[in-house]
Amino acid sequence: MSELLVKNACVIDPLRGINAETMDIAIRDGRIVEEVSGAAEVIDARGMLTMPGGVDSHTHICGTKVNFGRYMSPEDMRAGRTPRRGPMHATSGYSVPTTYGNSYRYSVMGYTTLLEGAMAPLEARHTHEEFIYTPLQDTMANTLFDGNWAIMEAIRDGDTKRVAAIIAWTLRAVKGFGVKLTNPGGTEAWQWGKNVSCIRDPVPYFEVTPAEIIRSIVEANELLHLPHSVHLHCNNLGTPGNYTCTLGSFGLIPDLNPKRQTLYATHVQYHAYGGSGWKDFCSKSEPIANFVNMRPQIVIDMGQVMFGRTTTMTADGPMEFNLYRLHHDKWSNHDVELETGSGIIPVVYRRKNLVNSIMWAIGLELALLTKSPWQCLLTTDNPNGAPFVKYPEIIALLMSKRYRDAEFATVHPDTGSRVPLPAIERELDWYEIAVMTRAGQAKALGIQEIGKGHLGPGAYADVAVYPIRIDDVDPSVDYQKVIEAFGQTEYTIKRGRVVARRGECVVDGSNATFWVKPRVSEAYDMGKDPDFIEKFDRYYTVRMRNYPVQEEYLNRNRCIETEAEI
Amino acid sequence: MKVTLVMKPATKSFIPIEAESIVPKNFLAGTDLSVWRGNRELRLDEVFSISVEGDADRVEDVEVVLSGDTSRLKRVGEYMDGGKITILGGIGMHCGNFMSDGTIEVHGNADGWLGREMAGGTIICRGDAADYCASGYRGGRKGMTGGTVEVFGRAGDFLAESIAAGTVIVHGDAGDMAGAEMHGGTLVVHGNCSRPAANMKSGSCYVFGTAQGMLPTFRKVGTIQHEGRTLIQFTGDIANRGKGNLFVKDYKYLD
Ligand SMILES: [Zn+2]
């Protein structure tokens, strides 16, 4: 039995409605408990800001696409090297670090749970292998279904239950957590050298539209009672005027689940663009945020862009090809048979560039104009908008109008006429930041019930203690102190152990992977479905029995079983 | 001030020594420097017999002379910003990495990456230079951004790869892919080389011998007179917007 007591903590725990109360946190054997014995090890938090461990509900840290980003950018690997130190392995990389680099840097910022935003089912083993070497965070993988042949056939046949059955079989096979749609239909069209421009364009051969894919998979997701909602990267990312497409996609979504949203729309900054071309490119954050404000069934994340060098990587192959034609730099394109694709290019976001400056403003506007912090979560779509090490700066920008104004003075001079940002006075408070960086993310992922994102008895003892006293610091003025505090915890506690202390990781760690096994009736077990088996064997280059990821690929295996309606 | 470093004979002379501390500026504060052999840190005087004549206050007045078997000595003159380094024999890889000013003179041959990503100053190599002389580095966009590299012998493959500014002159032949990804600066090869200036975006590449395996994506413009030679002029690689100029005395396409 191991016991730990964090004393005199200034706790913000939004899922339990706790806002800056001084209290003790008792921990036994990796879980939060009501109280511990006098023999417990004691940490005196001395009034420091203490929150549940950070949860990133959309990041790219593990898998084939991430790894390709590493090996196509040796210059990025040279950009962030740290030597071996204590239990810490040597790391390298800045925008796409090694797995240990990701894990240590997240841990130092207080993050204990990460969701890999896009795992191609066929390549799931690679993702799970890298999870094992991301030892200081528990992990989950969103699984890509945007161009799945069997699913598109079922949608064409109008059989939503079969869609659900295929999702159930696949999630179970690849140890996936949630359902990700990246440019639904577009990645399949890309295999024909085409794309879809928005939700009404039919996908070649299958003749289903993105709108049909989205609606059908949203219904199937709820039939399976998955913890997370469908996680959507809308069509038409990154093009001027795409906000109408985004609104059209959001408009498809009914409110089907009382516990959480029915749609999680990711990196919405990239989908909130006005204008008819790059010349009149402008922000459309207002109509997007207004729409979200009226629809509790939708949660978005920011996809904030920060200036500097980074790497873009997504399953959205055609979009990356367009970016390649803009930048004329190196480019990777990748096809995943029968399922999806991907593309990667390195980019530099520059203050002197008007388009980049507008993108920077849009992400902040979405967070400031969305009334409820539970509906707009803090992300950069790491590393697409910026490496996650920029989160502290984003927090400070959201908390300080003065900081925003100071930064605004350094961006392209025409930005002011294209964005509403300078007129927005709102400054987020500590509680709202806690929602956007852990509680809201846990709720949106549907993992608060298994003990993530809060500090109630029974929860996983994942705690972040930041070296800042919120009574002494006015974040709208002392934004530099906010950046420092969120950049490096005093203690990061993961499953009841101190894993990071003042910038140093102090243990090897041991990651757990959460995945979902929906229980379906015999009739909907695709492993026994003759048509599914026949097509699998005909079209895939792997045998069906070799496709599932064995449990040996998971370090600590946390299976979440759900009772499906099929 | 003249610092003479004579390499002591080593029993395991095949193990490279990382010697990025051998830069004229560092000797203004004495010779208490160290180098690495494998994972072992060694004092400079464990590897070299050191003698110092005179003294100096400015880096411009420091000359470092290296002798003995220095062919496994790596990163000499890295980030050098003034003064002079004279190497009487050959030198190991990465000599003059990132240098911004001063002069390095190599009397023997130089191993790979001589003057990698250099920004200024002068490198003279009296012997041959191996691959990636005056080039960029893995994944980087810009190679050399200033200064001059002159090689009196031959150069290996990927000479001046990704050069963005500055001048590279090779008096002998160069290898394959000379001036690949060139986007500025000047490259002159007095002898032959193969597939010059592949994917060039800007800059000028001169081959006074024969361009072997000439790439078909260069468009012939005509002939020009250049320093008493008649050269054939091509536009830059039209596979990449066709900017820049390639001049060759003679060329041969692949069969
Ligand atoms: Zn993403």
PDB file of C-alpha atoms in Angstrom, chain B residues 31-248:
ATOM      1  CA  THR B  31      44.904  26.215 -23.871  1.00  0.00           C
ATOM      2  CA  ASP B  32      42.838  24.678 -21.079  1.00  0.00           C
ATOM      3  CA  LEU B  33      40.432  23.033 -23.493  1.00  0.00           C
ATOM      4  CA  SER B  34      39.125  19.528 -23.950  1.00  0.00           C
ATOM      5  CA  VAL B  35      38.139  17.216 -26.777  1.00  0.00           C
ATOM      6  CA  TRP B  36      36.233  13.938 -26.862  1.00  0.00           C
ATOM      7  CA  ARG B  37      37.491  10.594 -28.049  1.00  0.00           C
ATOM      8  CA  GLY B  38      34.446   8.330 -28.210  1.00  0.00           C
ATOM      9  CA  ASN B  39      32.696   8.846 -24.861  1.00  0.00           C
ATOM     10  CA  ARG B  40      35.857   9.983 -23.057  1.00  0.00           C
ATOM     11  CA  GLU B  41      36.661  13.607 -22.465  1.00  0.00           C
ATOM     12  CA  LEU B  42      40.388  14.345 -22.840  1.00  0.00           C
ATOM     13  CA  ARG B  43      42.404  17.432 -22.038  1.00  0.00           C
ATOM     14  CA  LEU B  44      43.869  19.070 -25.104  1.00  0.00           C
ATOM     15  CA  ASP B  45      47.402  18.322 -23.882  1.00  0.00           C
ATOM     16  CA  GLU B  46      46.593  14.610 -23.660  1.00  0.00           C
ATOM     17  CA  VAL B  47      46.049  14.573 -27.403  1.00  0.00           C
ATOM     18  CA  PHE B  48      48.461  17.245 -28.611  1.00  0.00           C
ATOM     19  CA  SER B  49      51.886  18.625 -27.800  1.00  0.00           C
ATOM     20  CA  ILE B  50      51.027  22.280 -27.422  1.00  0.00           C
ATOM     21  CA  SER B  51      53.282  25.258 -27.916  1.00  0.00           C
ATOM     22  CA  VAL B  52      52.266  28.906 -27.870  1.00  0.00           C
ATOM     23  CA  GLU B  53      54.312  31.795 -29.257  1.00  0.00           C
ATOM     24  CA  GLY B  54      53.427  35.398 -28.524  1.00  0.00           C
ATOM     25  CA  ASP B  55      50.035  36.588 -27.300  1.00  0.00           C
ATOM     26  CA  ALA B  56      46.962  38.258 -28.679  1.00  0.00           C
ATOM     27  CA  ASP B  57      43.935  40.282 -27.583  1.00  0.00           C
ATOM     28  CA  ARG B  58      41.953  39.958 -30.762  1.00  0.00           C
ATOM     29  CA  VAL B  59      40.860  36.805 -32.535  1.00  0.00           C
ATOM     30  CA  GLU B  60      42.282  38.151 -35.808  1.00  0.00           C
ATOM     31  CA  ASP B  61      45.769  37.784 -34.331  1.00  0.00           C
ATOM     32  CA  VAL B  62      45.407  34.104 -33.450  1.00  0.00           C
ATOM     33  CA  GLU B  63      46.746  31.406 -35.737  1.00  0.00           C
ATOM     34  CA  VAL B  64      46.355  27.739 -34.857  1.00  0.00           C
ATOM     35  CA  VAL B  65      48.647  25.290 -36.641  1.00  0.00           C
ATOM     36  CA  LEU B  66      47.763  21.588 -36.558  1.00  0.00           C
ATOM     37  CA  SER B  67      50.179  18.856 -37.550  1.00  0.00           C
ATOM     38  CA  GLY B  68      50.579  15.108 -37.222  1.00  0.00           C
ATOM     39  CA  ASP B  69      47.872  12.604 -38.163  1.00  0.00           C
ATOM     40  CA  THR B  70      44.850  14.881 -37.936  1.00  0.00           C
ATOM     41  CA  SER B  71      42.754  12.960 -40.458  1.00  0.00           C
ATOM     42  CA  ARG B  72      40.403  11.675 -37.714  1.00  0.00           C
ATOM     43  CA  LEU B  73      40.009  15.032 -36.019  1.00  0.00           C
ATOM     44  CA  LYS B  74      36.434  16.213 -36.472  1.00  0.00           C
ATOM     45  CA  ARG B  75      34.712  19.599 -36.214  1.00  0.00           C
ATOM     46  CA  VAL B  76      37.883  21.673 -36.116  1.00  0.00           C
ATOM     47  CA  GLY B  77      36.932  25.336 -36.630  1.00  0.00           C
ATOM     48  CA  GLU B  78      33.231  24.795 -35.941  1.00  0.00           C
ATOM     49  CA  TYR B  79      31.506  28.171 -35.447  1.00  0.00           C
ATOM     50  CA  MET B  80      34.851  29.873 -36.087  1.00  0.00           C
ATOM     51  CA  ASP B  81      34.426  33.647 -36.234  1.00  0.00           C
ATOM     52  CA  GLY B  82      37.940  34.927 -36.992  1.00  0.00           C
ATOM     53  CA  GLY B  83      41.648  34.184 -36.970  1.00  0.00           C
ATOM     54  CA  LYS B  84      43.357  31.438 -38.883  1.00  0.00           C
ATOM     55  CA  ILE B  85      43.674  27.669 -38.708  1.00  0.00           C
ATOM     56  CA  THR B  86      46.387  25.986 -40.743  1.00  0.00           C
ATOM     57  CA  ILE B  87      46.331  22.219 -41.061  1.00  0.00           C
ATOM     58  CA  LEU B  88      49.562  20.813 -42.423  1.00  0.00           C
ATOM     59  CA  GLY B  89      48.180  17.355 -43.143  1.00  0.00           C
ATOM     60  CA  GLY B  90      44.660  16.061 -43.787  1.00  0.00           C
ATOM     61  CA  ILE B  91      41.622  16.879 -41.691  1.00  0.00           C
ATOM     62  CA  GLY B  92      38.603  14.858 -40.528  1.00  0.00           C
ATOM     63  CA  MET B  93      34.940  15.466 -41.147  1.00  0.00           C
ATOM     64  CA  HIS B  94      32.985  18.662 -40.502  1.00  0.00           C
ATOM     65  CA  CYS B  95      35.951  21.032 -40.555  1.00  0.00           C
ATOM     66  CA  GLY B  96      34.680  24.639 -40.538  1.00  0.00           C
ATOM     67  CA  ASN B  97      31.023  23.789 -39.828  1.00  0.00           C
ATOM     68  CA  PHE B  98      28.977  26.995 -39.545  1.00  0.00           C
ATOM     69  CA  MET B  99      32.070  29.233 -39.685  1.00  0.00           C
ATOM     70  CA  SER B 100      31.322  32.917 -40.153  1.00  0.00           C
ATOM     71  CA  ASP B 101      34.742  34.545 -40.544  1.00  0.00           C
ATOM     72  CA  GLY B 102      38.473  33.866 -40.625  1.00  0.00           C
ATOM     73  CA  THR B 103      40.493  31.444 -42.724  1.00  0.00           C
ATOM     74  CA  ILE B 104      41.081  27.714 -42.669  1.00  0.00           C
ATOM     75  CA  GLU B 105      43.808  26.303 -44.853  1.00  0.00           C
ATOM     76  CA  VAL B 106      44.155  22.542 -45.283  1.00  0.00           C
ATOM     77  CA  HIS B 107      47.353  21.383 -46.953  1.00  0.00           C
ATOM     78  CA  GLY B 108      46.291  17.772 -47.250  1.00  0.00           C
ATOM     79  CA  ASN B 109      42.888  16.239 -48.009  1.00  0.00           C
ATOM     80  CA  ALA B 110      39.677  17.114 -46.205  1.00  0.00           C
ATOM     81  CA  ASP B 111      37.090  14.514 -45.226  1.00  0.00           C
ATOM     82  CA  GLY B 112      33.323  14.966 -45.713  1.00  0.00           C
ATOM     83  CA  TRP B 113      31.287  18.057 -44.898  1.00  0.00           C
ATOM     84  CA  LEU B 114      34.152  20.552 -45.204  1.00  0.00           C
ATOM     85  CA  GLY B 115      32.580  23.982 -44.532  1.00  0.00           C
ATOM     86  CA  ARG B 116      29.093  22.566 -44.002  1.00  0.00           C
ATOM     87  CA  GLU B 117      26.459  25.312 -43.724  1.00  0.00           C
ATOM     88  CA  MET B 118      29.180  27.952 -43.560  1.00  0.00           C
ATOM     89  CA  ALA B 119      28.129  31.595 -43.428  1.00  0.00           C
ATOM     90  CA  GLY B 120      31.360  33.503 -44.083  1.00  0.00           C
ATOM     91  CA  GLY B 121      35.145  33.397 -44.139  1.00  0.00           C
ATOM     92  CA  THR B 122      37.475  31.412 -46.371  1.00  0.00           C
ATOM     93  CA  ILE B 123      38.410  27.759 -46.607  1.00  0.00           C
ATOM     94  CA  ILE B 124      41.282  26.651 -48.823  1.00  0.00           C
ATOM     95  CA  CYS B 125      41.930  22.972 -49.384  1.00  0.00           C
ATOM     96  CA  ARG B 126      45.171  22.160 -51.230  1.00  0.00           C
ATOM     97  CA  GLY B 127      44.345  18.479 -51.587  1.00  0.00           C
ATOM     98  CA  ASP B 128      41.026  16.736 -52.321  1.00  0.00           C
ATOM     99  CA  ALA B 129      37.747  17.318 -50.502  1.00  0.00           C
ATOM    100  CA  ALA B 130      35.436  14.371 -49.874  1.00  0.00           C
ATOM    101  CA  ASP B 131      31.621  14.281 -50.233  1.00  0.00           C
ATOM    102  CA  TYR B 132      29.327  17.105 -49.185  1.00  0.00           C
ATOM    103  CA  CYS B 133      32.010  19.786 -49.382  1.00  0.00           C
ATOM    104  CA  ALA B 134      30.442  23.230 -48.711  1.00  0.00           C
ATOM    105  CA  SER B 135      26.990  21.673 -48.526  1.00  0.00           C
ATOM    106  CA  GLY B 136      23.897  21.837 -46.369  1.00  0.00           C
ATOM    107  CA  TYR B 137      22.930  19.177 -43.902  1.00  0.00           C
ATOM    108  CA  ARG B 138      20.293  16.440 -43.671  1.00  0.00           C
ATOM    109  CA  GLY B 139      16.847  17.937 -44.013  1.00  0.00           C
ATOM    110  CA  GLY B 140      18.040  21.550 -43.941  1.00  0.00           C
ATOM    111  CA  ARG B 141      16.860  24.030 -46.575  1.00  0.00           C
ATOM    112  CA  LYS B 142      19.924  26.272 -46.793  1.00  0.00           C
ATOM    113  CA  GLY B 143      23.485  25.101 -47.143  1.00  0.00           C
ATOM    114  CA  MET B 144      26.266  27.607 -47.482  1.00  0.00           C
ATOM    115  CA  THR B 145      25.073  31.194 -46.962  1.00  0.00           C
ATOM    116  CA  GLY B 146      28.320  33.103 -47.475  1.00  0.00           C
ATOM    117  CA  GLY B 147      32.108  33.001 -47.736  1.00  0.00           C
ATOM    118  CA  THR B 148      34.400  31.107 -50.086  1.00  0.00           C
ATOM    119  CA  VAL B 149      35.583  27.534 -50.376  1.00  0.00           C
ATOM    120  CA  GLU B 150      38.373  26.755 -52.812  1.00  0.00           C
ATOM    121  CA  VAL B 151      39.566  23.202 -53.418  1.00  0.00           C
ATOM    122  CA  PHE B 152      42.694  22.680 -55.519  1.00  0.00           C
ATOM    123  CA  GLY B 153      42.257  18.929 -55.880  1.00  0.00           C
ATOM    124  CA  ARG B 154      39.039  17.064 -56.580  1.00  0.00           C
ATOM    125  CA  ALA B 155      35.746  17.135 -54.703  1.00  0.00           C
ATOM    126  CA  GLY B 156      33.375  14.269 -53.948  1.00  0.00           C
ATOM    127  CA  ASP B 157      29.634  13.939 -54.461  1.00  0.00           C
ATOM    128  CA  PHE B 158      27.058  16.546 -53.467  1.00  0.00           C
ATOM    129  CA  LEU B 159      29.517  19.409 -53.692  1.00  0.00           C
ATOM    130  CA  ALA B 160      27.847  22.676 -52.580  1.00  0.00           C
ATOM    131  CA  GLU B 161      24.473  20.963 -52.160  1.00  0.00           C
ATOM    132  CA  SER B 162      21.738  23.520 -51.258  1.00  0.00           C
ATOM    133  CA  ILE B 163      24.137  26.449 -51.583  1.00  0.00           C
ATOM    134  CA  ALA B 164      22.242  29.719 -51.013  1.00  0.00           C
ATOM    135  CA  ALA B 165      25.063  32.297 -51.249  1.00  0.00           C
ATOM    136  CA  GLY B 166      28.848  32.477 -51.369  1.00  0.00           C
ATOM    137  CA  THR B 167      31.349  30.947 -53.787  1.00  0.00           C
ATOM    138  CA  VAL B 168      32.699  27.447 -54.211  1.00  0.00           C
ATOM    139  CA  ILE B 169      35.566  26.742 -56.619  1.00  0.00           C
ATOM    140  CA  VAL B 170      36.997  23.308 -57.382  1.00  0.00           C
ATOM    141  CA  HIS B 171      40.027  23.108 -59.621  1.00  0.00           C
ATOM    142  CA  GLY B 172      39.852  19.377 -60.288  1.00  0.00           C
ATOM    143  CA  ASP B 173      36.836  17.173 -61.013  1.00  0.00           C
ATOM    144  CA  ALA B 174      33.781  16.960 -58.803  1.00  0.00           C
ATOM    145  CA  GLY B 175      31.546  13.953 -58.238  1.00  0.00           C
ATOM    146  CA  ASP B 176      27.862  13.335 -58.730  1.00  0.00           C
ATOM    147  CA  MET B 177      25.120  15.856 -57.964  1.00  0.00           C
ATOM    148  CA  ALA B 178      27.344  18.919 -57.739  1.00  0.00           C
ATOM    149  CA  GLY B 179      25.247  21.950 -56.794  1.00  0.00           C
ATOM    150  CA  ALA B 180      22.092  19.906 -56.205  1.00  0.00           C
ATOM    151  CA  GLU B 181      19.230  22.037 -54.835  1.00  0.00           C
ATOM    152  CA  MET B 182      21.258  25.179 -55.465  1.00  0.00           C
ATOM    153  CA  HIS B 183      19.266  28.335 -54.666  1.00  0.00           C
ATOM    154  CA  GLY B 184      21.878  31.050 -54.845  1.00  0.00           C
ATOM    155  CA  GLY B 185      25.615  31.678 -54.896  1.00  0.00           C
ATOM    156  CA  THR B 186      28.205  30.528 -57.390  1.00  0.00           C
ATOM    157  CA  LEU B 187      29.706  27.127 -58.023  1.00  0.00           C
ATOM    158  CA  VAL B 188      32.685  26.684 -60.346  1.00  0.00           C
ATOM    159  CA  VAL B 189      34.078  23.271 -61.307  1.00  0.00           C
ATOM    160  CA  HIS B 190      37.172  23.448 -63.494  1.00  0.00           C
ATOM    161  CA  GLY B 191      37.107  19.759 -64.320  1.00  0.00           C
ATOM    162  CA  ASN B 192      34.244  17.342 -65.008  1.00  0.00           C
ATOM    163  CA  CYS B 193      31.321  16.492 -62.807  1.00  0.00           C
ATOM    164  CA  SER B 194      28.036  14.651 -63.188  1.00  0.00           C
ATOM    165  CA  ARG B 195      24.413  15.798 -63.027  1.00  0.00           C
ATOM    166  CA  PRO B 196      25.248  19.370 -61.994  1.00  0.00           C
ATOM    167  CA  ALA B 197      22.736  21.770 -60.408  1.00  0.00           C
ATOM    168  CA  ALA B 198      19.856  19.308 -60.153  1.00  0.00           C
ATOM    169  CA  ASN B 199      16.636  21.058 -59.108  1.00  0.00           C
ATOM    170  CA  MET B 200      18.346  24.465 -58.988  1.00  0.00           C
ATOM    171  CA  LYS B 201      16.177  27.468 -58.128  1.00  0.00           C
ATOM    172  CA  SER B 202      18.693  30.282 -58.516  1.00  0.00           C
ATOM    173  CA  GLY B 203      22.429  31.047 -58.601  1.00  0.00           C
ATOM    174  CA  SER B 204      25.069  30.195 -61.178  1.00  0.00           C
ATOM    175  CA  CYS B 205      26.871  26.940 -61.797  1.00  0.00           C
ATOM    176  CA  TYR B 206      29.906  26.723 -64.128  1.00  0.00           C
ATOM    177  CA  VAL B 207      31.436  23.488 -65.359  1.00  0.00           C
ATOM    178  CA  PHE B 208      34.595  24.087 -67.396  1.00  0.00           C
ATOM    179  CA  GLY B 209      34.941  20.398 -68.230  1.00  0.00           C
ATOM    180  CA  THR B 210      32.186  17.983 -69.252  1.00  0.00           C
ATOM    181  CA  ALA B 211      28.859  17.646 -67.468  1.00  0.00           C
ATOM    182  CA  GLN B 212      28.277  13.880 -67.443  1.00  0.00           C
ATOM    183  CA  GLY B 213      24.786  12.480 -67.138  1.00  0.00           C
ATOM    184  CA  MET B 214      23.414  15.926 -67.921  1.00  0.00           C
ATOM    185  CA  LEU B 215      19.838  16.229 -66.696  1.00  0.00           C
ATOM    186  CA  PRO B 216      17.268  16.517 -69.486  1.00  0.00           C
ATOM    187  CA  THR B 217      15.245  19.118 -67.572  1.00  0.00           C
ATOM    188  CA  PHE B 218      17.611  21.994 -68.417  1.00  0.00           C
ATOM    189  CA  ARG B 219      16.794  24.043 -71.502  1.00  0.00           C
ATOM    190  CA  LYS B 220      19.646  25.145 -73.755  1.00  0.00           C
ATOM    191  CA  VAL B 221      19.737  28.893 -74.349  1.00  0.00           C
ATOM    192  CA  GLY B 222      22.903  29.383 -76.458  1.00  0.00           C
ATOM    193  CA  THR B 223      26.580  30.022 -75.982  1.00  0.00           C
ATOM    194  CA  ILE B 224      28.378  32.753 -74.067  1.00  0.00           C
ATOM    195  CA  GLN B 225      31.946  33.939 -73.631  1.00  0.00           C
ATOM    196  CA  HIS B 226      33.153  33.711 -70.062  1.00  0.00           C
ATOM    197  CA  GLU B 227      36.745  34.486 -68.986  1.00  0.00           C
ATOM    198  CA  GLY B 228      38.110  33.458 -72.348  1.00  0.00           C
ATOM    199  CA  ARG B 229      36.034  30.275 -72.598  1.00  0.00           C
ATOM    200  CA  THR B 230      33.101  29.467 -74.797  1.00  0.00           C
ATOM    201  CA  LEU B 231      30.380  27.951 -72.617  1.00  0.00           C
ATOM    202  CA  ILE B 232      26.946  26.554 -73.342  1.00  0.00           C
ATOM    203  CA  GLN B 233      24.235  28.219 -71.286  1.00  0.00           C
ATOM    204  CA  PHE B 234      21.176  26.427 -69.873  1.00  0.00           C
ATOM    205  CA  THR B 235      18.294  27.796 -67.817  1.00  0.00           C
ATOM    206  CA  GLY B 236      17.859  26.384 -64.324  1.00  0.00           C
ATOM    207  CA  ASP B 237      16.040  23.114 -63.799  1.00  0.00           C
ATOM    208  CA  ILE B 238      12.597  23.455 -65.399  1.00  0.00           C
ATOM    209  CA  ALA B 239      11.445  20.634 -63.132  1.00  0.00           C
ATOM    210  CA  ASN B 240      11.565  23.400 -60.513  1.00  0.00           C
ATOM    211  CA  ARG B 241      10.418  26.626 -62.209  1.00  0.00           C
ATOM    212  CA  GLY B 242      13.535  26.948 -64.395  1.00  0.00           C
ATOM    213  CA  LYS B 243      15.320  29.710 -62.493  1.00  0.00           C
ATOM    214  CA  GLY B 244      19.107  30.120 -62.287  1.00  0.00           C
ATOM    215  CA  ASN B 245      21.815  29.427 -64.820  1.00  0.00           C
ATOM    216  CA  LEU B 246      24.017  26.489 -65.665  1.00  0.00           C
ATOM    217  CA  PHE B 247      27.046  26.979 -67.933  1.00  0.00           C
ATOM    218  CA  VAL B 248      29.001  24.013 -69.239  1.00  0.00           C
TER     219      VAL B 248
END
